[in-house]
Short mmCIF file of C-alpha atoms in Angstrom, two decimals:
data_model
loop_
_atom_site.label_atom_id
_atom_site.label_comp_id
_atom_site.label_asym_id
_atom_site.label_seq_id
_atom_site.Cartn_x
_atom_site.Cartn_y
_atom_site.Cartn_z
CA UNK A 1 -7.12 25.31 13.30
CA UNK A 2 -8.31 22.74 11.75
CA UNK A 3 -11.74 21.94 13.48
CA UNK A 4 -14.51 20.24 10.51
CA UNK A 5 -11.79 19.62 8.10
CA UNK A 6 -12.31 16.14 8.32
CA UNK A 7 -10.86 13.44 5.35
CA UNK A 8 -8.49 14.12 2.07
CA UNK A 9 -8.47 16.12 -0.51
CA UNK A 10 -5.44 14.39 -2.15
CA UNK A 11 -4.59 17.54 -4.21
CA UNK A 12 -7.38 17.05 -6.62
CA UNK A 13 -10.35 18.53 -6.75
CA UNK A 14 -14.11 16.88 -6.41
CA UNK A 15 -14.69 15.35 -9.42
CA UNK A 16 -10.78 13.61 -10.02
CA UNK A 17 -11.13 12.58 -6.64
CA UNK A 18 -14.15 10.99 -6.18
CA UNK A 19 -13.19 9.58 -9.48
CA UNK A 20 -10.21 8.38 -7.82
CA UNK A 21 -11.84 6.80 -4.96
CA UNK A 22 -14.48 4.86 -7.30
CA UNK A 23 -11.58 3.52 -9.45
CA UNK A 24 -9.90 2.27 -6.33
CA UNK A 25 -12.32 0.74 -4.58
CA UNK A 26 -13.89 -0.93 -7.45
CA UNK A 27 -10.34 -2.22 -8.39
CA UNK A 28 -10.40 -3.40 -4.59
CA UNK A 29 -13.69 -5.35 -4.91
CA UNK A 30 -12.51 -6.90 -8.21
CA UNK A 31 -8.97 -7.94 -6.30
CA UNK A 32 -9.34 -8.04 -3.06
CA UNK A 33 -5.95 -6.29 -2.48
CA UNK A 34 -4.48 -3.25 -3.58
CA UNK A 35 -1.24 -1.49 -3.38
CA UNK A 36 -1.34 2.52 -2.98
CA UNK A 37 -0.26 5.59 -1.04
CA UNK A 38 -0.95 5.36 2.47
CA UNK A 39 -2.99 8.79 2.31
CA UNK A 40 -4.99 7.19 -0.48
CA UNK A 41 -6.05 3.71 1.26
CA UNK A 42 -6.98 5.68 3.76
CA UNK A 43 -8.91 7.68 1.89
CA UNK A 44 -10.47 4.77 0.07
CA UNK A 45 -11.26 2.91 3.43
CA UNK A 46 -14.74 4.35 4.38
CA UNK A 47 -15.97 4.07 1.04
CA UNK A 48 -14.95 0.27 0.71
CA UNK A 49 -16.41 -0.69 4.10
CA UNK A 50 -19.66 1.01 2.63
CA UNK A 51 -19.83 -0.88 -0.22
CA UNK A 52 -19.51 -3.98 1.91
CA UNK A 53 -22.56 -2.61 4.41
CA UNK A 54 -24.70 -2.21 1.26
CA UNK A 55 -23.80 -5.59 0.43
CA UNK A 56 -24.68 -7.25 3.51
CA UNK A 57 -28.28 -5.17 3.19
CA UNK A 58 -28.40 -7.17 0.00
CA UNK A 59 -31.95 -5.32 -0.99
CA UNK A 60 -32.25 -3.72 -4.41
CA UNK A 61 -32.26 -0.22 -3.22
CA UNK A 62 -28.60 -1.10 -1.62
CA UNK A 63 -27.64 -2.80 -5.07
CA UNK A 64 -28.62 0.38 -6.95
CA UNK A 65 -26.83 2.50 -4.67
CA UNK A 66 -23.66 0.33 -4.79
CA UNK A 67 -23.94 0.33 -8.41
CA UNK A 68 -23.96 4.30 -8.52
CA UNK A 69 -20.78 3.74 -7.11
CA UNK A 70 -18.67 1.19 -7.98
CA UNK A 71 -17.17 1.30 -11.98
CA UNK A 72 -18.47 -2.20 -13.20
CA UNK A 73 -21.37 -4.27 -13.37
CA UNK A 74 -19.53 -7.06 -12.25
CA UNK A 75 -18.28 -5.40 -8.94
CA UNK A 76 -21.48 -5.10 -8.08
CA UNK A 77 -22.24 -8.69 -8.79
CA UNK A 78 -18.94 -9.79 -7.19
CA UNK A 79 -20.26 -8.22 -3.91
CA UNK A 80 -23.50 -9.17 -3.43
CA UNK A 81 -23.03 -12.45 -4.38
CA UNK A 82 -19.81 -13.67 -2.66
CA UNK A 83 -17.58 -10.33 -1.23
CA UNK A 84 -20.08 -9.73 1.82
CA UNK A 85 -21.31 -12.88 2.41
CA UNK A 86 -17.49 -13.28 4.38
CA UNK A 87 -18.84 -10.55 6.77
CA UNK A 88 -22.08 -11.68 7.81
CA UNK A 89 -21.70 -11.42 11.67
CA UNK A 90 -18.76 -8.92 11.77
CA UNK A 91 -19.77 -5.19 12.83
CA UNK A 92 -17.50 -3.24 10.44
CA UNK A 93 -13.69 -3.06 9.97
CA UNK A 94 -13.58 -5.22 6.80
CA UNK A 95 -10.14 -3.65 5.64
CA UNK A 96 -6.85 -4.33 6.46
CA UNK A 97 -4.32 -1.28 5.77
CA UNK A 98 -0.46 -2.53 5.94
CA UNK A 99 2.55 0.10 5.63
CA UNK A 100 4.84 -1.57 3.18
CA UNK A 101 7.29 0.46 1.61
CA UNK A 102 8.50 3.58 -0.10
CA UNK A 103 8.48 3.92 -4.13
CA UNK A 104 10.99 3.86 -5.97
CA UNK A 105 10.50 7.48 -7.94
CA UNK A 106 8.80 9.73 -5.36
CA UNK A 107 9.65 7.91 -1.94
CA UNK A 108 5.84 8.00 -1.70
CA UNK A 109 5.01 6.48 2.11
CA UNK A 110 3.34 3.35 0.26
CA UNK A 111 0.45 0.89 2.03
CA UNK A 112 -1.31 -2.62 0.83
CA UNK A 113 -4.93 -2.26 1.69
CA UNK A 114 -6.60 -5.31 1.53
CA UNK A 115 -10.38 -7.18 2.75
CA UNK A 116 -9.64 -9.47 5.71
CA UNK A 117 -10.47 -13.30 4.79
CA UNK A 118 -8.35 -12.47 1.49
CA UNK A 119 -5.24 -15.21 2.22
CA UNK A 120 -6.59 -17.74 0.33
CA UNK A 121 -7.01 -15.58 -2.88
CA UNK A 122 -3.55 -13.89 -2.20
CA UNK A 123 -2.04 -17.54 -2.39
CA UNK A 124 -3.62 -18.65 -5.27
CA UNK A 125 -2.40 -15.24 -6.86
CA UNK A 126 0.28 -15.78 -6.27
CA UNK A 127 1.24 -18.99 -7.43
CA UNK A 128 -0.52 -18.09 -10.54
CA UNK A 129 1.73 -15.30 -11.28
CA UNK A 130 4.89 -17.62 -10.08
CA UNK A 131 3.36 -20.30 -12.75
CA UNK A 132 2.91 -17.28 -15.25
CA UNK A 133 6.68 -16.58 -14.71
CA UNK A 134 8.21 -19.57 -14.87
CA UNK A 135 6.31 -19.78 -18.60
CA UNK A 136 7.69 -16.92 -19.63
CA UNK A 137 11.73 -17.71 -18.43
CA UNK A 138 11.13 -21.35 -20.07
CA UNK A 139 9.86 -19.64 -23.20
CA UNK A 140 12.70 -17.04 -23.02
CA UNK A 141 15.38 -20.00 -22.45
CA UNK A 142 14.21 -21.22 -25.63
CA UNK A 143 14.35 -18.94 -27.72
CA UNK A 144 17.93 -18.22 -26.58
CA UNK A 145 18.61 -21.66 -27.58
CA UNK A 146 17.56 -21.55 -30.97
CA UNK A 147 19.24 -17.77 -31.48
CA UNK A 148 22.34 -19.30 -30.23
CA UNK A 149 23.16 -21.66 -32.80
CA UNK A 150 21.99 -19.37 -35.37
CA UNK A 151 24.57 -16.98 -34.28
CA UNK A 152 27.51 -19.18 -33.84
CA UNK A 153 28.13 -20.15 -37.65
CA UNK A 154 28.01 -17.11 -39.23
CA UNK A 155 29.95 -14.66 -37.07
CA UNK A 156 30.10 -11.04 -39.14
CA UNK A 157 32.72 -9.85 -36.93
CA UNK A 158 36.20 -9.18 -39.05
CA UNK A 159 39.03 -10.89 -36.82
CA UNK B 1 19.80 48.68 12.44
CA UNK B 2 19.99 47.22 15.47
CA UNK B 3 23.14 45.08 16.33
CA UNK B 4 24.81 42.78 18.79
CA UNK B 5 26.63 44.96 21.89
CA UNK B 6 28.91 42.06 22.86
CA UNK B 7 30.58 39.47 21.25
CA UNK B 8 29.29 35.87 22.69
CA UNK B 9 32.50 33.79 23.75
CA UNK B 10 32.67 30.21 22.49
CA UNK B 11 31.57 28.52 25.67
CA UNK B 12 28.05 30.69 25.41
CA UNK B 13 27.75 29.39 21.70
CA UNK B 14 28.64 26.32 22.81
CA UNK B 15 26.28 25.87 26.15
CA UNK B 16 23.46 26.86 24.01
CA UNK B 17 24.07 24.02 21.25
CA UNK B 18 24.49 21.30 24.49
CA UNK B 19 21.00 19.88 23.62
CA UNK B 20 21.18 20.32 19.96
CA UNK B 21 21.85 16.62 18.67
CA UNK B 22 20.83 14.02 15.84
CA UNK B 23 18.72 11.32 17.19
CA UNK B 24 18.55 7.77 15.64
CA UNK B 25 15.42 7.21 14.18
CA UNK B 26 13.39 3.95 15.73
CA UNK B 27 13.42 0.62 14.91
CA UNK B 28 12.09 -2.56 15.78
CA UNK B 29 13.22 -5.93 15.43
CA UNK B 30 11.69 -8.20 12.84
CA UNK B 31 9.98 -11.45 14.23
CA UNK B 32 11.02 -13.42 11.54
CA UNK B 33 14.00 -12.83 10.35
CA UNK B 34 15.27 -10.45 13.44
CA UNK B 35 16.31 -7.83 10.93
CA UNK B 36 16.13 -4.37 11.97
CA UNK B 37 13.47 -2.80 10.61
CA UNK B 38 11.04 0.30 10.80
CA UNK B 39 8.23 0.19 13.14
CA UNK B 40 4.64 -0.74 12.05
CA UNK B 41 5.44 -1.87 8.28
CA UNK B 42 6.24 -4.74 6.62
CA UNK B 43 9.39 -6.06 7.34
CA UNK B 44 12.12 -4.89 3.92
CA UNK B 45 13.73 -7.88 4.53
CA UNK B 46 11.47 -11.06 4.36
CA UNK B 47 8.14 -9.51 3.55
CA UNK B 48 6.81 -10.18 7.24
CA UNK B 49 4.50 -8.14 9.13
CA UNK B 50 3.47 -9.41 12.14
CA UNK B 51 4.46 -13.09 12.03
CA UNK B 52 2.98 -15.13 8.94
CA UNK B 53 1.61 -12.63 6.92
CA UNK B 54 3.42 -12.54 3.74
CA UNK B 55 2.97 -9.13 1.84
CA UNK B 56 5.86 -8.22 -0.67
CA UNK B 57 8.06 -10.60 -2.17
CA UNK B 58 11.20 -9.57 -2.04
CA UNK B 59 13.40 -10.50 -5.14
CA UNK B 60 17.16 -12.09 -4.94
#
C-alpha cells in the first residue's frame, strides 16, 4: 500500500534533496526554463508555484520566506519585482512541464519545465546563443586560416 | 520432489502461448512534420510539441 506516501524522495535523503529542490527552482526563477528528469520537475513543481504565490503576496513576511528558500538574493529580487507580476489574475498552474527526450548516458525519461509567458525570453535566448555560435565558428575559421599557411611551407613529413 | 505425471503434447504448449504476443508500442503522428512519434513529448524530429512550440533544437 501506499496510502500517505505522497511526493519524491529521489533517492536522496532530506537534506540533498531539499538541497536539490532549492538549487532547481532557484535556477528556474533565474531562467525561466529548465531541462531535468521528469521525476525531478515534478518534484520541483509545487515548490516553484510557491515561490510565485509568495511573490504575488509581495509583503515582507512573503519576501523573507521566499528568501529562506530560494539560493540568491537576486532570485528573490527577480520575483518580486518582475517573475509574478505575469501572474497577477491567474489562480495557480504557473509551470509548464514538457516530456522531451531520453539522455544520452542513462536513458533518463527527460522533461523541460518551464513558467508559462516565458516565449519571449526563450527567443531572445536563443538567438543569443545562435549569435554566440556563429562568433565562435567565425573565430574558429580564422584561426584555421592563419594555421593553414603556416603549415603548408614547411611540411616535416620525409617523402 | 514432486514432478509432472504426463508429458504436455505440443498443441497444449502451444494453445497456452495463443495470447502470448509482442505488442507495438504507441505512437502518434506529429502535427508538424507528420513524423511518427511517441505520445505526449516533444516531437524527436522537429522539436514540436503541440503545434508552434519550439522546445529542442535538433542539430543536422
Amino acid at each position: 500500500m501506499r496510502h500517505r506516501n505522497y511526493g519524491y524522495k529521489l533517492g536522496r535523503n532530506t537534506s540533498h534533496r531539499r538541497a536539490l529542490l532549492r538549487n532547481l527552482v532557484t535556477s528556474l526563477v533565474l531562467e525561466e526554463r529548465v531541462e531535468t528528469t521528469v521525476p525531478k520537475a515534478k518534484a520541483m513543481r509545487p515548490w516553484a508555484e510557491h515561490m510565485i504565490t509568495l511573490g504575488k503576496r509581495g509583503t515582507l513576511h512573503a519576501r523573507r520566506q521566499a528568501a529562506a528558500y530560494l539560493q540568491s538574493p537576486a532570485a528573490v529580487q527577480k520575483l518580486f519585482d518582475t517573475l509574478s507580476a505575469r501572474f497577477g489574475d491567474r489562480p495557480g498552474g504557473y509551470t509548464r512541464i514538457i516530456k522531451t527526450r531520453f539522455r544520452a548516458g542513462d536513458n533518463a525519461d527527460m522533461a523541460m519545465i518551464e513558467f508559462l509567458g516565458s516565449e519571449a525570453i526563450q527567443r531572445q535566448k536563443k538567438e543569443r546563443r545562435a549569435e554566440r555560435a556563429e562568433k565562435r565558428a567565425a573565430a574558429a575559421r580564422e584561426a584555421a586560416e592563419k594555421q593553414a599557411p603556416a603549415a603548408e611551407p614547411g611540411p616535416d613529413k620525409p617523402e | 520432489m514432486p514432478n509432472p505425471k504426463r508429458r504436455h503434447s505440443h498443441q497444449r504448449k502451444n494453445t497456452r502461448r495463443a495470447h502470448d504476443r509482442l505488442v507495438a508500442g504507441s505512437r502518434s503522428e506529429c502535427p508538424n512534420c507528420h513524423e511518427q512519434k511517441l505520445p505526449h513529448r516533444v516531437c524527436p524530429h522537429c522539436g514540436y510539441y503541440r503545434d508552434r512550440e519550439v522546445i529542442a533544437v535538433p542539430e543536422r
